[in-house]
Short mmCIF file of C-alpha atoms in Angstrom, two decimals:
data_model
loop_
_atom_site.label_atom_id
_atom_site.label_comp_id
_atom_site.label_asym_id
_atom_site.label_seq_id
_atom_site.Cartn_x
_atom_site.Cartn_y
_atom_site.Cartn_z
CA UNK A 17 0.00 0.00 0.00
CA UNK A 18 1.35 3.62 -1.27
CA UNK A 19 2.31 5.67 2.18
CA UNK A 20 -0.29 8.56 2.38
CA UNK A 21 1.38 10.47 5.06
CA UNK A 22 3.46 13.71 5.57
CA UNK A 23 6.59 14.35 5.50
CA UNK A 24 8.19 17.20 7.09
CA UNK A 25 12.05 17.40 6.44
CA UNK A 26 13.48 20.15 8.62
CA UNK A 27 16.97 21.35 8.20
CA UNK A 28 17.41 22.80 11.88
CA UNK A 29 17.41 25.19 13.91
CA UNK A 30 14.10 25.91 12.71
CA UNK A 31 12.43 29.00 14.53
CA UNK A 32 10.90 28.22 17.85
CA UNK A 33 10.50 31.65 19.09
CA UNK A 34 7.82 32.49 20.87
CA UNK A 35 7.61 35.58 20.50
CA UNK A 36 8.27 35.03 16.37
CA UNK A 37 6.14 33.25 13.28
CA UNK A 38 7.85 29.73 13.79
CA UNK A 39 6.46 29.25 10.33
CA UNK A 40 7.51 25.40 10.32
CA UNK A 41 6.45 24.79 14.01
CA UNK A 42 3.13 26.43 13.03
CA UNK A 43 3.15 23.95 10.16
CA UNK A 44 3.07 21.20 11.80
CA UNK A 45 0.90 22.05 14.46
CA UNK A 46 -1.71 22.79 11.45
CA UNK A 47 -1.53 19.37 10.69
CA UNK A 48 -1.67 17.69 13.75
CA UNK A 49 -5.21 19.52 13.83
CA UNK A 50 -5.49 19.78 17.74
CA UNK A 51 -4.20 15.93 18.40
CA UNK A 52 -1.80 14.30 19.94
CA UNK A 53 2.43 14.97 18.85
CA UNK A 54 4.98 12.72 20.04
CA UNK A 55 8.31 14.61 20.54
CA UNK A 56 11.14 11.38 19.71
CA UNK A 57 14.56 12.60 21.21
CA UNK A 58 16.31 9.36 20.17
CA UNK A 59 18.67 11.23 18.45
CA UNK A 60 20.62 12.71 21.25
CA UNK A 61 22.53 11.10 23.59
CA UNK A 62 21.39 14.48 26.40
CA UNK A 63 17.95 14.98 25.52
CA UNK A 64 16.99 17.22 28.68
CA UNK A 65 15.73 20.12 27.43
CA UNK A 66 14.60 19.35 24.36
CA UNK A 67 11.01 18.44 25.57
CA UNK A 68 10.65 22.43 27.97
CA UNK A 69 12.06 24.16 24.38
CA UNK A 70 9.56 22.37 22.16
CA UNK A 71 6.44 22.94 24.88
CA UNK A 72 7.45 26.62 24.89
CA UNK A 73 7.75 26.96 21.09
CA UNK A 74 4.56 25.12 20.40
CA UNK A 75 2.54 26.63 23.62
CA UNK A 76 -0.28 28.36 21.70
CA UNK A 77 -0.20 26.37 18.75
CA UNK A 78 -3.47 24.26 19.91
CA UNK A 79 -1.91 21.14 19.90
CA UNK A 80 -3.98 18.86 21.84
CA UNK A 81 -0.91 17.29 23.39
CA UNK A 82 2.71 17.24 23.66
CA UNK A 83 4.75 13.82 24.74
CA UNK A 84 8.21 12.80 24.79
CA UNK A 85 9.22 9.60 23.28
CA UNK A 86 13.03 8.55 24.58
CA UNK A 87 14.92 5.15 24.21
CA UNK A 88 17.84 4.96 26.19
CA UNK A 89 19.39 1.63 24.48
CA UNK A 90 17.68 -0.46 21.73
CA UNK A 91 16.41 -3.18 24.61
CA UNK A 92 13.51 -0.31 25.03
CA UNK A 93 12.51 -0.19 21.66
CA UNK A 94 9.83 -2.97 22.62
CA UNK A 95 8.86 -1.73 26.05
CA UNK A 96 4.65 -1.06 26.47
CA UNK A 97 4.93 2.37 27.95
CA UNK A 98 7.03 3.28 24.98
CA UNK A 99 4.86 1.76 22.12
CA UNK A 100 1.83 3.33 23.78
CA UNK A 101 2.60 6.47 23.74
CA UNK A 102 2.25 6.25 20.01
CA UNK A 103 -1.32 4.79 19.71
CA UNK A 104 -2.80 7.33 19.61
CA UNK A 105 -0.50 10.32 18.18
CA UNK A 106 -1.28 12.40 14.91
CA UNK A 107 2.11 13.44 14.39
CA UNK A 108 5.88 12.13 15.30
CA UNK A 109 8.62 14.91 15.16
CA UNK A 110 11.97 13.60 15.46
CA UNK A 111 14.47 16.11 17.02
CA UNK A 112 18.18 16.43 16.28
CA UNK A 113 21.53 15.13 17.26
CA UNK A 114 23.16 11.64 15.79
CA UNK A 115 20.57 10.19 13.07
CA UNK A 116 23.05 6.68 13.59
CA UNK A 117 21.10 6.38 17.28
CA UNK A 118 17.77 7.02 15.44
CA UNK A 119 18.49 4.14 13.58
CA UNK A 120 20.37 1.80 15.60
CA UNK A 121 18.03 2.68 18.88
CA UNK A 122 14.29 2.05 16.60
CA UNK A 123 15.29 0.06 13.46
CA UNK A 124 13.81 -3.14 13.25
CA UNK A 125 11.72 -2.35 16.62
CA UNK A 126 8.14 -2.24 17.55
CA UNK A 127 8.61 1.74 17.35
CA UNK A 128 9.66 1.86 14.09
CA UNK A 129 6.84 -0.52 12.98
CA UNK A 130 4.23 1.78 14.71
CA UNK A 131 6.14 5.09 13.21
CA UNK A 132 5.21 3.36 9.51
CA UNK A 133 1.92 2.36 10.37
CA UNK A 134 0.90 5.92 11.71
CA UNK A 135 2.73 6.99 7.91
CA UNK A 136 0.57 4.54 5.96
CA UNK A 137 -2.82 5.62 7.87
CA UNK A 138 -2.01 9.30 7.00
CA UNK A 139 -0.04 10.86 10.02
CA UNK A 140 2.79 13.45 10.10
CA UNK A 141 6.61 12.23 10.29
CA UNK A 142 8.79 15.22 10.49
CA UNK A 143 12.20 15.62 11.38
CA UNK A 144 14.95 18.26 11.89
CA UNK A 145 18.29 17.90 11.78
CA UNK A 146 19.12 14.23 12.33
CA UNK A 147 15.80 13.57 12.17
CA UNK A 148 15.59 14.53 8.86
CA UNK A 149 18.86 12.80 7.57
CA UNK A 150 17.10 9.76 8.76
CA UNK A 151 14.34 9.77 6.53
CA UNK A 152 15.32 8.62 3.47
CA UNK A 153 16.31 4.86 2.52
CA UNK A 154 20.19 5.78 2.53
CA UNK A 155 21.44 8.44 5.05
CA UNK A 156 24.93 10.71 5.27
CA UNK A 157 26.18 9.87 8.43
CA UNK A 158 29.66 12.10 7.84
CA UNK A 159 31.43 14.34 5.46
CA UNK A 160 33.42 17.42 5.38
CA UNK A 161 31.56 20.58 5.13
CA UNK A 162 32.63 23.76 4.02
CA UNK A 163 35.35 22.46 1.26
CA UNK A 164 35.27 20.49 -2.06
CA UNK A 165 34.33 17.10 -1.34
CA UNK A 166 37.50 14.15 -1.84
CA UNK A 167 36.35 11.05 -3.02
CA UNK A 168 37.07 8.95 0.17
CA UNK A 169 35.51 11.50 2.60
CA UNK A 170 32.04 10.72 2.88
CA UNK A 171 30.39 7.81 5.17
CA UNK A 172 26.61 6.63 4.89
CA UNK A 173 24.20 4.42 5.92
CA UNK A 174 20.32 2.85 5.95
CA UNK A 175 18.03 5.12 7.12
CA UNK A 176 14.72 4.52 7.84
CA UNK A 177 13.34 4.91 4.64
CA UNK A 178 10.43 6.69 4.65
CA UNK A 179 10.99 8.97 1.55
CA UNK A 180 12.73 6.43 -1.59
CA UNK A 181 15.40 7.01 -3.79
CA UNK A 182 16.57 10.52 -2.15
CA UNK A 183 19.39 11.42 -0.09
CA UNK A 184 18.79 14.32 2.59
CA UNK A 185 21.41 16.72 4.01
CA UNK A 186 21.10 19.09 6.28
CA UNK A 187 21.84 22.89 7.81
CA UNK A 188 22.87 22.55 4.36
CA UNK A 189 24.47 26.32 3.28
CA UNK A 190 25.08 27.35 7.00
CA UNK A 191 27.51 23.84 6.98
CA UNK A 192 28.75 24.21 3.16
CA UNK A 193 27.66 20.95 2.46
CA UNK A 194 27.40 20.89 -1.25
CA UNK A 195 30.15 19.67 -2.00
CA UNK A 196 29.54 16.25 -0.11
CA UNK A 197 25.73 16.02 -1.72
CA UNK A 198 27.20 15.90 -4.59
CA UNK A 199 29.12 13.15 -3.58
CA UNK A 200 26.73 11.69 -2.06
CA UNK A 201 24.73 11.43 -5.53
CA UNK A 202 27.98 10.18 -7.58
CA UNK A 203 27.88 7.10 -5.39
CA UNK A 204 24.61 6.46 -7.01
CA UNK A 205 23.07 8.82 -9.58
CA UNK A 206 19.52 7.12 -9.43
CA UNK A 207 19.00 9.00 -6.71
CA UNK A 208 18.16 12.73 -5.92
CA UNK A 209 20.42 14.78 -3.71
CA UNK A 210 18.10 16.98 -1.21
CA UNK A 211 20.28 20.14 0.74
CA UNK A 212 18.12 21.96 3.30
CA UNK A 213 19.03 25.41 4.77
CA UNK A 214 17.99 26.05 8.43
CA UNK A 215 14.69 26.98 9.45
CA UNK A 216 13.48 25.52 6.15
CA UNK A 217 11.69 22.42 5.28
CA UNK A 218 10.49 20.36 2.33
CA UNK A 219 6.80 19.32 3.05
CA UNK A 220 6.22 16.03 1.28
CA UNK A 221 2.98 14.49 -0.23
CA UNK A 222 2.74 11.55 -2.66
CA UNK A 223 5.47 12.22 -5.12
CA UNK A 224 5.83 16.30 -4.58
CA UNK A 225 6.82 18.68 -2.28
CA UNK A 226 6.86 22.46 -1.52
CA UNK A 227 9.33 24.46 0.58
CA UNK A 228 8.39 26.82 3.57
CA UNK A 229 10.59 28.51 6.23
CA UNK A 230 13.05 31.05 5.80
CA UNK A 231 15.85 29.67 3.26
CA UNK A 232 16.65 27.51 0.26
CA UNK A 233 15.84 23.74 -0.57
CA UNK A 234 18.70 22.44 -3.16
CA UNK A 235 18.39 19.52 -5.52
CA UNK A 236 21.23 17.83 -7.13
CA UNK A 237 20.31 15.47 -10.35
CA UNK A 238 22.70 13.27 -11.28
CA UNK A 239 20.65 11.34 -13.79
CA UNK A 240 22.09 13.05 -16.79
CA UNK A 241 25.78 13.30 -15.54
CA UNK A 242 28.49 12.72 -18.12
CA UNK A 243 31.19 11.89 -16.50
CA UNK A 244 32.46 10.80 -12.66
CA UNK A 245 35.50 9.66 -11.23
CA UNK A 246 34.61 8.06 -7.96
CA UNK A 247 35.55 5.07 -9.47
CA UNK A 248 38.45 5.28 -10.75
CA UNK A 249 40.58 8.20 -8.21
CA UNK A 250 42.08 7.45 -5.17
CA UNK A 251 40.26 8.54 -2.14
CA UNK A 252 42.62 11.70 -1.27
CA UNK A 253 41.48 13.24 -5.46
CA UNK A 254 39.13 16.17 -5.44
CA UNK A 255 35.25 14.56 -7.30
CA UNK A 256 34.89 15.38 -10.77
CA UNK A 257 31.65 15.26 -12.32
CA UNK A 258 30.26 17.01 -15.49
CA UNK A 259 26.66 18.10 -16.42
CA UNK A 260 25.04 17.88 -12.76
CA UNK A 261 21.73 19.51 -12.59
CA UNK A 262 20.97 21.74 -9.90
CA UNK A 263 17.69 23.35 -8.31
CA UNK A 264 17.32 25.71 -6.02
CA UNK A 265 13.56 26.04 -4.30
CA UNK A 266 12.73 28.84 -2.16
CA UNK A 267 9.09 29.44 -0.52
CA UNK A 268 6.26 28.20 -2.01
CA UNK A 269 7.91 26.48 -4.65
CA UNK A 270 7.25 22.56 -5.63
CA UNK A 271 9.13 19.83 -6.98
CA UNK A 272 8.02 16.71 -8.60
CA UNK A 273 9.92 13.91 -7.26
CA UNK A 274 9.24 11.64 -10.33
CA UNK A 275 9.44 13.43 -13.12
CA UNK A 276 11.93 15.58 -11.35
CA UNK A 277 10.68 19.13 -12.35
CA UNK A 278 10.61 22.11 -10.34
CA UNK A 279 7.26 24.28 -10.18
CA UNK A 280 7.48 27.93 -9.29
CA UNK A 281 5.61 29.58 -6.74
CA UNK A 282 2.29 30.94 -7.66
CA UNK A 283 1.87 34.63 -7.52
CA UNK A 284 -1.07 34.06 -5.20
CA UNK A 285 0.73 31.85 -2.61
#
C-alpha cells in the first residue's frame, strides 16, 4: 500500500520563538489539527531540554498534546509504555543530534513498525536535523563541510526509509555541504540529492513537495551526468563530475519527485 502520510524534512534550527512566526512549528501544528504529537529525542545522547524548548515553542499552537518519546538503548525499543505512547498520536517529530542512534536505537523495533503504520494511515513524520537525515532509505552519516568534497571522505548508511530514492542533508548552506551532496549522488546517480538550509523544510505528499521557512531547498540530479571519477581516483582526489543539474527552491515552490521538475511559486501563494 502507497504511504499517504506527511513528511516534514526540517533542516534545523528551525524557529521556535515564541515571540516570532515559527512558520515550520506552526506547520506542523496545522496538521496535527489539535491531536496528539509525540516529541522522539532518540537522536541525542542528552535529551533534557529538548522536551521544555519544544512545549514553549509550540505553547499556543493548539496542539492537543505534547509527549516525549526517549529510548535509552535499543532493549527499550519494545517496552509497552514506549509503544503506547504512540497509539494514539497524529504526528511524530523527530528532534536532532546523531541520526546513527535514530536508527540503531528504533530500526527493526516495535517503534519503528508503529512510526510506519501511523505513515501509511495518514499521520505526520517530520524531522529536523538528524531527524531529517534519517528519513530517506540511505542516510549521510559524515562528510566534510565547508570544502570540495575528496572522493574517500564521505560515510553513509540505511536510514529509515520513509521517503525512496533521495538522499537528505542538512543545515545545508550554514555547513557548506554541497560539496559532499554531490558526492553523495555520484555514489549512485539514481537518486536525488536533497540540501536543506535552516529553518526551512520540504513538506512532502505523494510524489511532490513544496518548501516553507526562511531559506533555500537544493536539488542535485545526477541522472544526466556525463562523467564521474569516484571510481576510478584514489580517495585523497578532489570529485569530478560534469553536467550535474541543480535546483534551487525557495518558498512556495514545488518539486516533482518523479518526473523531477521544479514548479514555481504561484503569484497568489
Amino acid at each position: 500500500m502507497k504511504p499517504r502520510g506527511t513528511l516534514i524534512i526540517i533542516g534545523g534550527h528551525e524557529d521556535r520563538d515564541p515571540k516570532s512566526d515559527r512558520k515550520i512549528l506552526r506547520e506542523v501544528a496545522r496538521r496535527v489539527r489539535g491531536g496528539k504529537l509525540v516529541l522522539a529525542t532518540v537522536a541525542s545522547h542528552r535529551p533534557e531540554g529538548y522536551y521544555t524548548d519544544y512545549e514553549k515553542a509550540f505553547a499556543d499552537l493548539e496542539l492537543g498534546e505534547l509527549v516525549e518519546l526517549y529510548v535509552e538503548n535499543r532493549s527499550e525499543a519494545g517496552d509497552r509504555e514506549k509503544l503506547a505512547v504512540i497509539d494514539d498520536a497524529a504526528a511524530i517529530f523527530f528532534s536532532g543530534g546523531d541520526q546513527l542512534r535514530i536508527t540503531s536505537q528504533i530500526g527493526d523495533t516495535g517503534i519503528e513498525a508503529k512510526v510506519r503504520r501511523l505513515f501509511e494511515r495518514g499521520g505526520i513524520i517530520a524531522g529536523t536535523s538528524a531527524g531529517a537525515a534519517a528519513m530517506s532509505e540511505t542516510m549521510l552519516v559524515k562528510g566534510t563541510s565547508g570544502e570540495t568534497h575528496r572522493i574517500g571522505d564521505l560515510h553513509m548508511a540505511p536510514g529509515l526509509g520513509l521517503i525512496r530514492d533521495v538522499i537528505i542533508d542538512q543545515h545545508f548552506a550554514e555547513r557548506g555541504r554541497f560539496g559532499r551532496l554531490l558526492g553523495a549522488v555520484a555514489h549512485n546517480p539514481r537518486v536525488l540529492g536533497i540540501g536543506i538550509d535552516e529553518d526551512t523544510a520540504a513538506v512532502v505528499e505523494g510524489d511532490e513537495f513544496y518548501v516553507i521557512g526562511s531559506g533555500a531547498v537544493y536539488v542535485v540530479d545526477g541522472e544526466h551526468v556525463t562523467h564521474s571519477n569516484l571510481a576510478e581516483a584514489r580517495p585523497e582526489r578532489v570529485l569530478s563530475m560534469h553536467d550535474v543539474r541543480v535546483h534551487v527552491l525557495g518558498t512556495g515552490d514545488r518539486f516533482d519527485l518523479k518526473s523531477r521538475k521544479p514548479t514555481p511559486r504561484r503569484s497568489a501563494d
